[in-house]
PDB file of C-alpha atoms in Angstrom:
ATOM      1  CA  UNK A   8     -42.525 123.397  19.852  1.00  0.00           C
ATOM      2  CA  UNK A   9     -42.090 125.116  22.968  1.00  0.00           C
ATOM      3  CA  UNK A  10     -42.637 123.210  25.780  1.00  0.00           C
ATOM      4  CA  UNK A  11     -44.088 125.625  28.669  1.00  0.00           C
ATOM      5  CA  UNK A  12     -42.226 124.186  31.575  1.00  0.00           C
ATOM      6  CA  UNK A  13     -38.968 125.517  31.445  1.00  0.00           C
ATOM      7  CA  UNK A  14     -38.971 127.117  27.887  1.00  0.00           C
ATOM      8  CA  UNK A  15     -36.636 124.906  25.964  1.00  0.00           C
ATOM      9  CA  UNK A  16     -37.393 124.850  22.441  1.00  0.00           C
ATOM     10  CA  UNK A  17     -37.536 121.674  20.343  1.00  0.00           C
ATOM     11  CA  UNK A  18     -38.982 118.944  19.543  1.00  0.00           C
ATOM     12  CA  UNK A  19     -40.854 117.039  22.738  1.00  0.00           C
ATOM     13  CA  UNK A  20     -42.461 113.619  22.802  1.00  0.00           C
ATOM     14  CA  UNK A  21     -45.910 114.009  24.791  1.00  0.00           C
ATOM     15  CA  UNK A  22     -48.513 110.567  26.020  1.00  0.00           C
ATOM     16  CA  UNK A  23     -51.868 110.796  24.617  1.00  0.00           C
ATOM     17  CA  UNK A  24     -52.995 113.244  27.182  1.00  0.00           C
ATOM     18  CA  UNK A  25     -50.055 115.996  25.826  1.00  0.00           C
ATOM     19  CA  UNK A  26     -48.167 115.685  29.033  1.00  0.00           C
ATOM     20  CA  UNK A  27     -44.424 116.735  27.664  1.00  0.00           C
ATOM     21  CA  UNK A  28     -42.405 113.253  28.367  1.00  0.00           C
ATOM     22  CA  UNK A  29     -38.473 114.273  27.393  1.00  0.00           C
ATOM     23  CA  UNK A  30     -36.970 116.579  24.773  1.00  0.00           C
ATOM     24  CA  UNK A  31     -36.337 114.604  21.659  1.00  0.00           C
ATOM     25  CA  UNK A  32     -33.984 117.613  19.248  1.00  0.00           C
ATOM     26  CA  UNK A  33     -33.153 120.725  21.523  1.00  0.00           C
ATOM     27  CA  UNK A  34     -33.277 124.027  19.473  1.00  0.00           C
ATOM     28  CA  UNK A  35     -29.751 125.703  21.050  1.00  0.00           C
ATOM     29  CA  UNK A  36     -30.043 129.560  21.554  1.00  0.00           C
ATOM     30  CA  UNK A  37     -29.456 131.362  18.127  1.00  0.00           C
ATOM     31  CA  UNK A  38     -30.111 128.264  16.052  1.00  0.00           C
ATOM     32  CA  UNK A  39     -30.223 129.176  12.358  1.00  0.00           C
ATOM     33  CA  UNK A  40     -31.777 127.300   9.948  1.00  0.00           C
ATOM     34  CA  UNK A  41     -30.762 126.776   6.081  1.00  0.00           C
ATOM     35  CA  UNK A  42     -31.177 129.969   4.201  1.00  0.00           C
ATOM     36  CA  UNK A  43     -31.958 133.153   5.418  1.00  0.00           C
ATOM     37  CA  UNK A  44     -35.197 132.811   7.848  1.00  0.00           C
ATOM     38  CA  UNK A  45     -35.947 129.918   9.784  1.00  0.00           C
ATOM     39  CA  UNK A  46     -38.386 126.494   7.544  1.00  0.00           C
ATOM     40  CA  UNK A  47     -39.354 123.778   9.489  1.00  0.00           C
ATOM     41  CA  UNK A  48     -39.776 120.389  10.952  1.00  0.00           C
ATOM     42  CA  UNK A  49     -40.866 117.554   8.249  1.00  0.00           C
ATOM     43  CA  UNK A  50     -42.588 114.748   9.391  1.00  0.00           C
ATOM     44  CA  UNK A  51     -41.664 111.903   7.771  1.00  0.00           C
ATOM     45  CA  UNK A  52     -43.489 108.836   9.917  1.00  0.00           C
ATOM     46  CA  UNK A  53     -44.572 108.288  12.646  1.00  0.00           C
ATOM     47  CA  UNK A  54     -41.886 107.730  14.290  1.00  0.00           C
ATOM     48  CA  UNK A  55     -39.338 109.874  12.902  1.00  0.00           C
ATOM     49  CA  UNK A  56     -39.136 113.562  12.168  1.00  0.00           C
ATOM     50  CA  UNK A  57     -36.733 116.159   9.684  1.00  0.00           C
ATOM     51  CA  UNK A  58     -34.777 119.229  11.627  1.00  0.00           C
ATOM     52  CA  UNK A  59     -33.447 121.792   8.722  1.00  0.00           C
ATOM     53  CA  UNK A  60     -30.406 123.546   9.103  1.00  0.00           C
ATOM     54  CA  UNK A  61     -28.432 125.523  11.043  1.00  0.00           C
ATOM     55  CA  UNK A  62     -27.487 126.814   7.309  1.00  0.00           C
ATOM     56  CA  UNK A  63     -23.852 127.270   9.106  1.00  0.00           C
ATOM     57  CA  UNK A  64     -23.319 123.413   8.258  1.00  0.00           C
ATOM     58  CA  UNK A  65     -26.908 123.098   6.272  1.00  0.00           C
ATOM     59  CA  UNK A  66     -27.618 119.574   7.659  1.00  0.00           C
ATOM     60  CA  UNK A  67     -31.116 117.687   7.459  1.00  0.00           C
ATOM     61  CA  UNK A  68     -31.564 115.620  10.970  1.00  0.00           C
ATOM     62  CA  UNK A  69     -33.745 112.699  11.425  1.00  0.00           C
ATOM     63  CA  UNK A  70     -35.080 112.914  14.761  1.00  0.00           C
ATOM     64  CA  UNK A  71     -36.620 109.378  16.242  1.00  0.00           C
ATOM     65  CA  UNK A  72     -37.648 109.114  20.016  1.00  0.00           C
ATOM     66  CA  UNK A  73     -34.219 107.279  20.698  1.00  0.00           C
ATOM     67  CA  UNK A  74     -32.073 108.904  18.433  1.00  0.00           C
ATOM     68  CA  UNK A  75     -30.474 111.751  16.178  1.00  0.00           C
ATOM     69  CA  UNK A  76     -28.327 111.973  13.429  1.00  0.00           C
ATOM     70  CA  UNK A  77     -27.631 113.623  11.301  1.00  0.00           C
ATOM     71  CA  UNK A  78     -28.543 112.302   8.332  1.00  0.00           C
ATOM     72  CA  UNK A  79     -27.063 114.511   5.338  1.00  0.00           C
ATOM     73  CA  UNK A  80     -25.206 117.579   4.718  1.00  0.00           C
ATOM     74  CA  UNK A  81     -26.306 120.199   1.984  1.00  0.00           C
ATOM     75  CA  UNK A  82     -23.922 122.330  -0.814  1.00  0.00           C
ATOM     76  CA  UNK A  83     -26.329 124.730  -2.297  1.00  0.00           C
ATOM     77  CA  UNK A  84     -22.838 126.531  -3.536  1.00  0.00           C
ATOM     78  CA  UNK A  85     -23.655 129.655  -1.468  1.00  0.00           C
ATOM     79  CA  UNK A  86     -22.334 131.432   2.126  1.00  0.00           C
ATOM     80  CA  UNK A  87     -25.038 133.584   3.316  1.00  0.00           C
ATOM     81  CA  UNK A  88     -23.327 136.670   5.170  1.00  0.00           C
ATOM     82  CA  UNK A  89     -23.721 136.545   8.648  1.00  0.00           C
ATOM     83  CA  UNK A  90     -25.131 139.985   8.652  1.00  0.00           C
ATOM     84  CA  UNK A  91     -27.748 139.035   6.601  1.00  0.00           C
ATOM     85  CA  UNK A  92     -28.317 135.397   8.223  1.00  0.00           C
ATOM     86  CA  UNK A  93     -29.507 137.139  11.656  1.00  0.00           C
ATOM     87  CA  UNK A  94     -31.501 140.104  10.501  1.00  0.00           C
ATOM     88  CA  UNK A  95     -35.297 140.014  11.169  1.00  0.00           C
ATOM     89  CA  UNK A  96     -36.800 140.999   8.230  1.00  0.00           C
ATOM     90  CA  UNK A  97     -34.327 140.598   4.568  1.00  0.00           C
ATOM     91  CA  UNK A  98     -34.835 142.720   0.984  1.00  0.00           C
ATOM     92  CA  UNK A  99     -34.671 139.889  -0.555  1.00  0.00           C
ATOM     93  CA  UNK A 100     -34.339 141.710  -3.631  1.00  0.00           C
ATOM     94  CA  UNK A 101     -31.509 143.765  -3.317  1.00  0.00           C
ATOM     95  CA  UNK A 102     -29.646 139.986  -2.125  1.00  0.00           C
ATOM     96  CA  UNK A 103     -31.223 138.354  -5.500  1.00  0.00           C
ATOM     97  CA  UNK A 104     -28.658 135.577  -6.742  1.00  0.00           C
ATOM     98  CA  UNK A 105     -26.375 135.853  -3.631  1.00  0.00           C
ATOM     99  CA  UNK A 106     -28.935 134.471  -0.195  1.00  0.00           C
ATOM    100  CA  UNK A 107     -31.466 131.813  -0.625  1.00  0.00           C
ATOM    101  CA  UNK A 108     -34.279 129.926   1.738  1.00  0.00           C
ATOM    102  CA  UNK A 109     -35.062 126.404   2.186  1.00  0.00           C
ATOM    103  CA  UNK A 110     -39.018 125.820   1.347  1.00  0.00           C
ATOM    104  CA  UNK A 111     -39.372 122.520   1.269  1.00  0.00           C
ATOM    105  CA  UNK A 112     -37.790 119.151   2.009  1.00  0.00           C
ATOM    106  CA  UNK A 113     -39.513 115.732   1.737  1.00  0.00           C
ATOM    107  CA  UNK A 114     -38.457 112.276   1.894  1.00  0.00           C
ATOM    108  CA  UNK A 115     -39.981 108.504   0.804  1.00  0.00           C
ATOM    109  CA  UNK A 116     -38.791 105.684   0.928  1.00  0.00           C
ATOM    110  CA  UNK A 117     -36.924 105.749  -2.004  1.00  0.00           C
ATOM    111  CA  UNK A 118     -36.550 109.053  -2.495  1.00  0.00           C
ATOM    112  CA  UNK A 119     -35.380 112.967  -1.154  1.00  0.00           C
ATOM    113  CA  UNK A 120     -36.470 116.051  -2.849  1.00  0.00           C
ATOM    114  CA  UNK A 121     -35.172 119.660  -1.277  1.00  0.00           C
ATOM    115  CA  UNK A 122     -36.185 123.130  -3.342  1.00  0.00           C
ATOM    116  CA  UNK A 123     -35.265 126.078  -2.147  1.00  0.00           C
ATOM    117  CA  UNK A 124     -34.389 129.708  -4.518  1.00  0.00           C
ATOM    118  CA  UNK A 125     -31.976 131.977  -4.802  1.00  0.00           C
ATOM    119  CA  UNK A 126     -34.672 134.604  -5.593  1.00  0.00           C
ATOM    120  CA  UNK A 127     -34.167 134.185  -9.042  1.00  0.00           C
ATOM    121  CA  UNK A 128     -34.656 130.607  -9.825  1.00  0.00           C
ATOM    122  CA  UNK A 129     -35.850 127.821  -7.825  1.00  0.00           C
ATOM    123  CA  UNK A 130     -33.094 125.295  -6.676  1.00  0.00           C
ATOM    124  CA  UNK A 131     -34.162 121.878  -7.139  1.00  0.00           C
ATOM    125  CA  UNK A 132     -32.875 118.596  -5.999  1.00  0.00           C
ATOM    126  CA  UNK A 133     -34.180 115.294  -5.920  1.00  0.00           C
ATOM    127  CA  UNK A 134     -31.920 112.821  -4.635  1.00  0.00           C
ATOM    128  CA  UNK A 135     -32.688 108.771  -5.757  1.00  0.00           C
ATOM    129  CA  UNK A 136     -31.226 106.387  -2.609  1.00  0.00           C
ATOM    130  CA  UNK A 137     -32.580 103.054  -4.005  1.00  0.00           C
ATOM    131  CA  UNK A 138     -29.553 103.920  -7.344  1.00  0.00           C
ATOM    132  CA  UNK A 139     -27.620 106.597  -5.712  1.00  0.00           C
ATOM    133  CA  UNK A 140     -28.127 109.128  -8.183  1.00  0.00           C
ATOM    134  CA  UNK A 141     -28.983 112.650  -8.022  1.00  0.00           C
ATOM    135  CA  UNK A 142     -31.204 115.156 -10.352  1.00  0.00           C
ATOM    136  CA  UNK A 143     -30.817 118.886 -10.490  1.00  0.00           C
ATOM    137  CA  UNK A 144     -33.797 121.373 -11.466  1.00  0.00           C
ATOM    138  CA  UNK A 145     -32.384 125.403 -12.098  1.00  0.00           C
ATOM    139  CA  UNK A 146     -34.434 126.649 -14.485  1.00  0.00           C
ATOM    140  CA  UNK A 147     -36.503 126.005 -17.718  1.00  0.00           C
ATOM    141  CA  UNK A 148     -40.204 126.356 -18.963  1.00  0.00           C
ATOM    142  CA  UNK A 149     -42.648 124.637 -17.370  1.00  0.00           C
ATOM    143  CA  UNK A 150     -41.336 125.532 -13.627  1.00  0.00           C
ATOM    144  CA  UNK A 151     -43.132 126.708 -11.541  1.00  0.00           C
ATOM    145  CA  UNK A 152     -42.223 128.274  -7.898  1.00  0.00           C
ATOM    146  CA  UNK A 153     -43.702 125.703  -5.748  1.00  0.00           C
ATOM    147  CA  UNK A 154     -42.849 128.539  -2.383  1.00  0.00           C
ATOM    148  CA  UNK A 155     -46.416 129.129  -2.136  1.00  0.00           C
ATOM    149  CA  UNK A 156     -47.216 125.441  -2.509  1.00  0.00           C
ATOM    150  CA  UNK A 157     -44.629 123.254  -0.637  1.00  0.00           C
ATOM    151  CA  UNK A 158     -46.495 123.396   2.646  1.00  0.00           C
ATOM    152  CA  UNK A 159     -49.656 121.332   0.062  1.00  0.00           C
ATOM    153  CA  UNK A 160     -46.849 118.136  -1.323  1.00  0.00           C
ATOM    154  CA  UNK A 161     -46.011 115.273   0.240  1.00  0.00           C
ATOM    155  CA  UNK A 162     -45.197 111.835  -0.342  1.00  0.00           C
ATOM    156  CA  UNK A 163     -47.850 108.818   0.301  1.00  0.00           C
ATOM    157  CA  UNK A 164     -46.204 105.622   1.849  1.00  0.00           C
ATOM    158  CA  UNK A 165     -46.230 103.782  -2.371  1.00  0.00           C
ATOM    159  CA  UNK A 166     -43.149 107.110  -2.629  1.00  0.00           C
ATOM    160  CA  UNK A 167     -46.190 108.675  -5.133  1.00  0.00           C
ATOM    161  CA  UNK A 168     -46.015 112.480  -4.963  1.00  0.00           C
ATOM    162  CA  UNK A 169     -48.896 114.510  -4.276  1.00  0.00           C
ATOM    163  CA  UNK A 170     -49.939 118.084  -4.204  1.00  0.00           C
ATOM    164  CA  UNK A 171     -53.235 120.099  -2.963  1.00  0.00           C
ATOM    165  CA  UNK A 172     -53.909 122.875  -5.861  1.00  0.00           C
ATOM    166  CA  UNK A 173     -56.370 126.079  -4.618  1.00  0.00           C
ATOM    167  CA  UNK A 174     -57.887 127.653  -7.564  1.00  0.00           C
ATOM    168  CA  UNK A 175     -56.121 131.180  -6.694  1.00  0.00           C
ATOM    169  CA  UNK A 176     -52.421 129.641  -6.848  1.00  0.00           C
ATOM    170  CA  UNK A 177     -53.341 127.989 -10.416  1.00  0.00           C
ATOM    171  CA  UNK A 178     -54.540 130.635 -11.783  1.00  0.00           C
ATOM    172  CA  UNK A 179     -51.712 132.801 -10.818  1.00  0.00           C
ATOM    173  CA  UNK A 180     -49.646 129.962 -13.296  1.00  0.00           C
ATOM    174  CA  UNK A 181     -50.054 130.320 -17.105  1.00  0.00           C
ATOM    175  CA  UNK A 182     -48.498 126.557 -17.138  1.00  0.00           C
ATOM    176  CA  UNK A 183     -51.404 125.882 -14.569  1.00  0.00           C
ATOM    177  CA  UNK A 184     -53.890 127.649 -16.206  1.00  0.00           C
ATOM    178  CA  UNK A 185     -53.509 125.647 -19.439  1.00  0.00           C
ATOM    179  CA  UNK A 186     -53.708 122.266 -17.955  1.00  0.00           C
ATOM    180  CA  UNK A 187     -57.036 123.607 -16.040  1.00  0.00           C
ATOM    181  CA  UNK A 188     -59.297 126.379 -18.151  1.00  0.00           C
ATOM    182  CA  UNK A 189     -61.691 125.515 -16.876  1.00  0.00           C
ATOM    183  CA  UNK A 190     -61.166 126.308 -12.916  1.00  0.00           C
ATOM    184  CA  UNK A 191     -62.711 129.758 -11.885  1.00  0.00           C
ATOM    185  CA  UNK A 192     -61.881 131.401  -8.121  1.00  0.00           C
ATOM    186  CA  UNK A 193     -65.114 129.514  -7.250  1.00  0.00           C
ATOM    187  CA  UNK A 194     -63.779 125.956  -8.461  1.00  0.00           C
ATOM    188  CA  UNK A 195     -62.879 123.032  -5.775  1.00  0.00           C
ATOM    189  CA  UNK A 196     -59.299 122.349  -4.909  1.00  0.00           C
ATOM    190  CA  UNK A 197     -56.978 120.323  -7.465  1.00  0.00           C
ATOM    191  CA  UNK A 198     -55.476 117.338  -6.548  1.00  0.00           C
ATOM    192  CA  UNK A 199     -52.376 115.951  -8.711  1.00  0.00           C
ATOM    193  CA  UNK A 200     -50.427 113.249  -7.714  1.00  0.00           C
ATOM    194  CA  UNK A 201     -47.526 111.775  -9.532  1.00  0.00           C
ATOM    195  CA  UNK A 202     -45.063 109.017  -9.712  1.00  0.00           C
ATOM    196  CA  UNK A 203     -41.006 110.087  -9.941  1.00  0.00           C
ATOM    197  CA  UNK A 204     -40.349 107.536 -12.707  1.00  0.00           C
ATOM    198  CA  UNK A 205     -35.860 108.008 -13.092  1.00  0.00           C
TER     199      UNK A 205
END
């Protein structure tokens, strides 16, 4: 969010009328999110926002009205060259397996889920905060590249994972076409609800 009063990019707290009260998180000039291109802020709860990046440290920051802390440090095992990191347009086909982009981060009371890709395969990391266990998915039969779906996925307060699938997305992937054989371009969206059980 950009505050029009002094143009400092970052996360700002406003009152019910939209009047800016204070800045919670500042995006400094040259701030680089994780991966090659910017990702986004993520709402965890009414009082907690996460911010991805920067790639040099690959952190996830938790921001509340009273504090900002580095909640998680991520390691995808690759370092993106500066000459590519700051380019406005990157030809991904040329750099498959050498660069990555994080395109989803979600967190519930128990689970943290981060999804990225190196443009060869998905990189999915699931962390069970209750049992301090990590699960990694980097390839396999039914894995779907959910880059286009990530904005339609979220956790409910009871840790259920919800995703909204639109007809064009379902028709794009064989595994979804098999799961929903009667879907056409004129169908309603499908609401998927899942529970992580491990």
